[in-house]
JSON list of C-alpha atoms in Angstrom, two decimals:
[
{"chain": "A", "resi": 1, "resn": "MET", "atom": "CA", "xyz": [126.85, 66.47, 96.91]},
{"chain": "A", "resi": 2, "resn": "LYS", "atom": "CA", "xyz": [126.67, 68.82, 99.89]},
{"chain": "A", "resi": 3, "resn": "GLY", "atom": "CA", "xyz": [126.00, 71.74, 97.55]},
{"chain": "A", "resi": 4, "resn": "ALA", "atom": "CA", "xyz": [123.15, 69.89, 95.82]},
{"chain": "A", "resi": 5, "resn": "VAL", "atom": "CA", "xyz": [121.48, 69.07, 99.14]},
{"chain": "A", "resi": 6, "resn": "THR", "atom": "CA", "xyz": [121.79, 72.70, 100.23]},
{"chain": "A", "resi": 7, "resn": "ALA", "atom": "CA", "xyz": [120.28, 73.88, 96.94]},
{"chain": "A", "resi": 8, "resn": "VAL", "atom": "CA", "xyz": [117.35, 71.47, 97.28]},
{"chain": "A", "resi": 9, "resn": "LEU", "atom": "CA", "xyz": [116.69, 72.63, 100.85]},
{"chain": "A", "resi": 10, "resn": "VAL", "atom": "CA", "xyz": [116.74, 76.27, 99.75]},
{"chain": "A", "resi": 11, "resn": "VAL", "atom": "CA", "xyz": [114.29, 75.56, 96.92]},
{"chain": "A", "resi": 12, "resn": "VAL", "atom": "CA", "xyz": [111.97, 73.61, 99.24]},
{"chain": "A", "resi": 13, "resn": "GLY", "atom": "CA", "xyz": [112.07, 76.48, 101.74]},
{"chain": "A", "resi": 14, "resn": "LEU", "atom": "CA", "xyz": [111.22, 79.04, 99.06]},
{"chain": "A", "resi": 15, "resn": "VAL", "atom": "CA", "xyz": [108.34, 76.94, 97.74]},
{"chain": "A", "resi": 16, "resn": "GLN", "atom": "CA", "xyz": [106.90, 76.67, 101.25]},
{"chain": "A", "resi": 17, "resn": "LEU", "atom": "CA", "xyz": [107.15, 80.42, 101.73]},
{"chain": "A", "resi": 18, "resn": "MET", "atom": "CA", "xyz": [105.36, 81.07, 98.44]},
{"chain": "A", "resi": 19, "resn": "ALA", "atom": "CA", "xyz": [102.62, 78.58, 99.28]},
{"chain": "A", "resi": 20, "resn": "MET", "atom": "CA", "xyz": [101.92, 80.01, 102.73]},
{"chain": "A", "resi": 21, "resn": "PRO", "atom": "CA", "xyz": [98.93, 82.33, 102.82]},
{"chain": "A", "resi": 22, "resn": "GLY", "atom": "CA", "xyz": [99.50, 85.92, 103.82]},
{"chain": "A", "resi": 23, "resn": "GLU", "atom": "CA", "xyz": [98.59, 87.34, 107.16]},
{"chain": "A", "resi": 24, "resn": "ALA", "atom": "CA", "xyz": [94.87, 87.62, 107.63]},
{"chain": "A", "resi": 25, "resn": "VAL", "atom": "CA", "xyz": [93.32, 91.04, 107.82]},
{"chain": "A", "resi": 26, "resn": "ASP", "atom": "CA", "xyz": [92.98, 92.30, 111.37]},
{"chain": "A", "resi": 27, "resn": "CYS", "atom": "CA", "xyz": [89.76, 93.81, 112.68]},
{"chain": "A", "resi": 28, "resn": "GLY", "atom": "CA", "xyz": [91.43, 97.08, 113.62]},
{"chain": "A", "resi": 29, "resn": "GLN", "atom": "CA", "xyz": [92.17, 97.72, 109.94]},
{"chain": "A", "resi": 30, "resn": "VAL", "atom": "CA", "xyz": [88.62, 96.84, 108.90]},
{"chain": "A", "resi": 31, "resn": "ASN", "atom": "CA", "xyz": [87.04, 98.94, 111.66]},
{"chain": "A", "resi": 32, "resn": "SER", "atom": "CA", "xyz": [89.23, 101.88, 110.75]},
{"chain": "A", "resi": 33, "resn": "ALA", "atom": "CA", "xyz": [88.36, 101.55, 107.06]},
{"chain": "A", "resi": 34, "resn": "LEU", "atom": "CA", "xyz": [84.61, 101.56, 107.71]},
{"chain": "A", "resi": 35, "resn": "ALA", "atom": "CA", "xyz": [84.33, 103.87, 110.75]},
{"chain": "A", "resi": 36, "resn": "SER", "atom": "CA", "xyz": [83.33, 106.86, 108.63]},
{"chain": "A", "resi": 37, "resn": "CYS", "atom": "CA", "xyz": [80.46, 104.80, 107.18]},
{"chain": "A", "resi": 38, "resn": "ILE", "atom": "CA", "xyz": [78.59, 104.50, 110.49]},
{"chain": "A", "resi": 39, "resn": "PRO", "atom": "CA", "xyz": [76.46, 107.65, 109.92]},
{"chain": "A", "resi": 40, "resn": "PHE", "atom": "CA", "xyz": [75.25, 106.27, 106.59]},
{"chain": "A", "resi": 41, "resn": "LEU", "atom": "CA", "xyz": [74.78, 102.74, 107.90]},
{"chain": "A", "resi": 42, "resn": "THR", "atom": "CA", "xyz": [72.71, 103.93, 110.86]},
{"chain": "A", "resi": 43, "resn": "GLY", "atom": "CA", "xyz": [70.56, 106.34, 108.86]},
{"chain": "A", "resi": 44, "resn": "ALA", "atom": "CA", "xyz": [72.07, 109.59, 110.16]},
{"chain": "A", "resi": 45, "resn": "ASP", "atom": "CA", "xyz": [73.27, 110.37, 106.60]},
{"chain": "A", "resi": 46, "resn": "THR", "atom": "CA", "xyz": [71.33, 109.64, 103.42]},
{"chain": "A", "resi": 47, "resn": "ALA", "atom": "CA", "xyz": [74.45, 108.90, 101.37]},
{"chain": "A", "resi": 48, "resn": "PRO", "atom": "CA", "xyz": [77.93, 107.61, 102.18]},
{"chain": "A", "resi": 49, "resn": "SER", "atom": "CA", "xyz": [80.58, 110.30, 102.58]},
{"chain": "A", "resi": 50, "resn": "ALA", "atom": "CA", "xyz": [83.69, 110.50, 100.43]},
{"chain": "A", "resi": 51, "resn": "ALA", "atom": "CA", "xyz": [85.68, 109.30, 103.45]},
{"chain": "A", "resi": 52, "resn": "CYS", "atom": "CA", "xyz": [83.35, 106.32, 103.81]},
{"chain": "A", "resi": 53, "resn": "CYS", "atom": "CA", "xyz": [83.76, 105.37, 100.14]},
{"chain": "A", "resi": 54, "resn": "GLY", "atom": "CA", "xyz": [87.52, 105.75, 100.51]},
{"chain": "A", "resi": 55, "resn": "GLY", "atom": "CA", "xyz": [87.30, 103.30, 103.40]},
{"chain": "A", "resi": 56, "resn": "VAL", "atom": "CA", "xyz": [85.32, 100.83, 101.28]},
{"chain": "A", "resi": 57, "resn": "LYS", "atom": "CA", "xyz": [88.02, 101.06, 98.59]},
{"chain": "A", "resi": 58, "resn": "ASN", "atom": "CA", "xyz": [90.65, 100.53, 101.28]},
{"chain": "A", "resi": 59, "resn": "LEU", "atom": "CA", "xyz": [88.76, 97.49, 102.57]},
{"chain": "A", "resi": 60, "resn": "LYS", "atom": "CA", "xyz": [88.87, 95.98, 99.10]},
{"chain": "A", "resi": 61, "resn": "ALA", "atom": "CA", "xyz": [92.63, 96.54, 98.94]},
{"chain": "A", "resi": 62, "resn": "LEU", "atom": "CA", "xyz": [93.10, 94.99, 102.40]},
{"chain": "A", "resi": 63, "resn": "ALA", "atom": "CA", "xyz": [91.46, 91.73, 101.36]},
{"chain": "A", "resi": 64, "resn": "PRO", "atom": "CA", "xyz": [92.81, 90.41, 98.05]},
{"chain": "A", "resi": 65, "resn": "THR", "atom": "CA", "xyz": [92.58, 86.70, 98.91]},
{"chain": "A", "resi": 66, "resn": "THR", "atom": "CA", "xyz": [89.68, 84.48, 99.91]},
{"chain": "A", "resi": 67, "resn": "ALA", "atom": "CA", "xyz": [91.16, 84.03, 103.39]},
{"chain": "A", "resi": 68, "resn": "ASP", "atom": "CA", "xyz": [91.53, 87.80, 103.76]},
{"chain": "A", "resi": 69, "resn": "ARG", "atom": "CA", "xyz": [87.94, 88.38, 102.60]},
{"chain": "A", "resi": 70, "resn": "ARG", "atom": "CA", "xyz": [86.63, 85.82, 105.10]},
{"chain": "A", "resi": 71, "resn": "ALA", "atom": "CA", "xyz": [88.61, 87.44, 107.91]},
{"chain": "A", "resi": 72, "resn": "ALA", "atom": "CA", "xyz": [87.38, 90.90, 106.88]},
{"chain": "A", "resi": 73, "resn": "CYS", "atom": "CA", "xyz": [83.82, 89.59, 106.68]},
{"chain": "A", "resi": 74, "resn": "ASP", "atom": "CA", "xyz": [84.10, 88.22, 110.23]},
{"chain": "A", "resi": 75, "resn": "CYS", "atom": "CA", "xyz": [85.38, 91.62, 111.38]},
{"chain": "A", "resi": 76, "resn": "VAL", "atom": "CA", "xyz": [82.53, 93.47, 109.65]},
{"chain": "A", "resi": 77, "resn": "LYS", "atom": "CA", "xyz": [80.00, 91.08, 111.15]},
{"chain": "A", "resi": 78, "resn": "ALA", "atom": "CA", "xyz": [81.44, 91.52, 114.65]},
{"chain": "A", "resi": 79, "resn": "ALA", "atom": "CA", "xyz": [81.55, 95.32, 114.33]},
{"chain": "A", "resi": 80, "resn": "ALA", "atom": "CA", "xyz": [78.00, 95.46, 112.96]},
{"chain": "A", "resi": 81, "resn": "SER", "atom": "CA", "xyz": [76.73, 93.54, 115.99]},
{"chain": "A", "resi": 82, "resn": "HIS", "atom": "CA", "xyz": [77.76, 96.52, 118.16]},
{"chain": "A", "resi": 83, "resn": "TYR", "atom": "CA", "xyz": [75.38, 98.79, 116.24]},
{"chain": "A", "resi": 84, "resn": "PRO", "atom": "CA", "xyz": [71.83, 97.42, 116.58]},
{"chain": "A", "resi": 85, "resn": "ASN", "atom": "CA", "xyz": [70.45, 100.28, 114.49]},
{"chain": "A", "resi": 86, "resn": "ILE", "atom": "CA", "xyz": [72.40, 99.43, 111.33]},
{"chain": "A", "resi": 87, "resn": "ASN", "atom": "CA", "xyz": [70.06, 99.45, 108.37]},
{"chain": "A", "resi": 88, "resn": "GLU", "atom": "CA", "xyz": [70.65, 96.22, 106.43]},
{"chain": "A", "resi": 89, "resn": "ASP", "atom": "CA", "xyz": [69.51, 97.83, 103.14]},
{"chain": "A", "resi": 90, "resn": "SER", "atom": "CA", "xyz": [72.04, 100.64, 103.59]},
{"chain": "A", "resi": 91, "resn": "ALA", "atom": "CA", "xyz": [74.73, 98.11, 104.46]},
{"chain": "A", "resi": 92, "resn": "SER", "atom": "CA", "xyz": [74.09, 95.95, 101.42]},
{"chain": "A", "resi": 93, "resn": "SER", "atom": "CA", "xyz": [73.93, 98.98, 99.10]},
{"chain": "A", "resi": 94, "resn": "LEU", "atom": "CA", "xyz": [77.14, 100.58, 100.40]},
{"chain": "A", "resi": 95, "resn": "PRO", "atom": "CA", "xyz": [79.58, 99.06, 97.88]},
{"chain": "A", "resi": 96, "resn": "LYS", "atom": "CA", "xyz": [77.33, 99.99, 94.94]},
{"chain": "A", "resi": 97, "resn": "LYS", "atom": "CA", "xyz": [76.78, 103.54, 96.25]},
{"chain": "A", "resi": 98, "resn": "CYS", "atom": "CA", "xyz": [80.56, 103.89, 96.52]},
{"chain": "A", "resi": 99, "resn": "ALA", "atom": "CA", "xyz": [81.06, 102.35, 93.04]},
{"chain": "A", "resi": 100, "resn": "VAL", "atom": "CA", "xyz": [83.35, 99.68, 94.49]},
{"chain": "A", "resi": 101, "resn": "GLU", "atom": "CA", "xyz": [83.00, 95.98, 93.79]},
{"chain": "A", "resi": 102, "resn": "VAL", "atom": "CA", "xyz": [83.78, 94.34, 97.10]},
{"chain": "A", "resi": 103, "resn": "ASN", "atom": "CA", "xyz": [83.32, 90.62, 97.59]},
{"chain": "A", "resi": 104, "resn": "ILE", "atom": "CA", "xyz": [82.80, 91.13, 101.30]},
{"chain": "A", "resi": 105, "resn": "PRO", "atom": "CA", "xyz": [79.22, 91.24, 102.55]},
{"chain": "A", "resi": 106, "resn": "ILE", "atom": "CA", "xyz": [78.59, 94.20, 104.81]},
{"chain": "A", "resi": 107, "resn": "SER", "atom": "CA", "xyz": [75.97, 92.75, 107.12]},
{"chain": "A", "resi": 108, "resn": "LYS", "atom": "CA", "xyz": [75.55, 91.39, 110.62]},
{"chain": "A", "resi": 109, "resn": "ASN", "atom": "CA", "xyz": [73.60, 88.39, 109.31]},
{"chain": "A", "resi": 110, "resn": "THR", "atom": "CA", "xyz": [75.93, 86.91, 106.71]},
{"chain": "A", "resi": 111, "resn": "ASN", "atom": "CA", "xyz": [77.74, 83.57, 106.71]},
{"chain": "A", "resi": 112, "resn": "CYS", "atom": "CA", "xyz": [81.36, 84.55, 106.13]},
{"chain": "A", "resi": 113, "resn": "GLN", "atom": "CA", "xyz": [82.48, 81.00, 105.37]},
{"chain": "A", "resi": 114, "resn": "LYS", "atom": "CA", "xyz": [80.57, 80.81, 102.07]}
]
């Protein structure tokens, strides 16, 4: 009987671990991924650099779950607020220009909870 109880407790513990969401993305990772995009986003460059597009691809990899994408979106929004000269058209076109499908809006005006 003691062995059966132990087995049940182990299974319950494993199920809880599998059901727990992963750690949310932290803003340092997001900022680092997109730092090389600032010249494009502010109009200093007419196209995103290879490093910028690599960062966009990295951002996609950092945020595989809905919770991660929301956290990353909040980070992008917070970072964008520090750059008043970000061009919203450049920001919204960045994933397409980098040929990366990212379900994270790159904008300072987005609602990240949707």
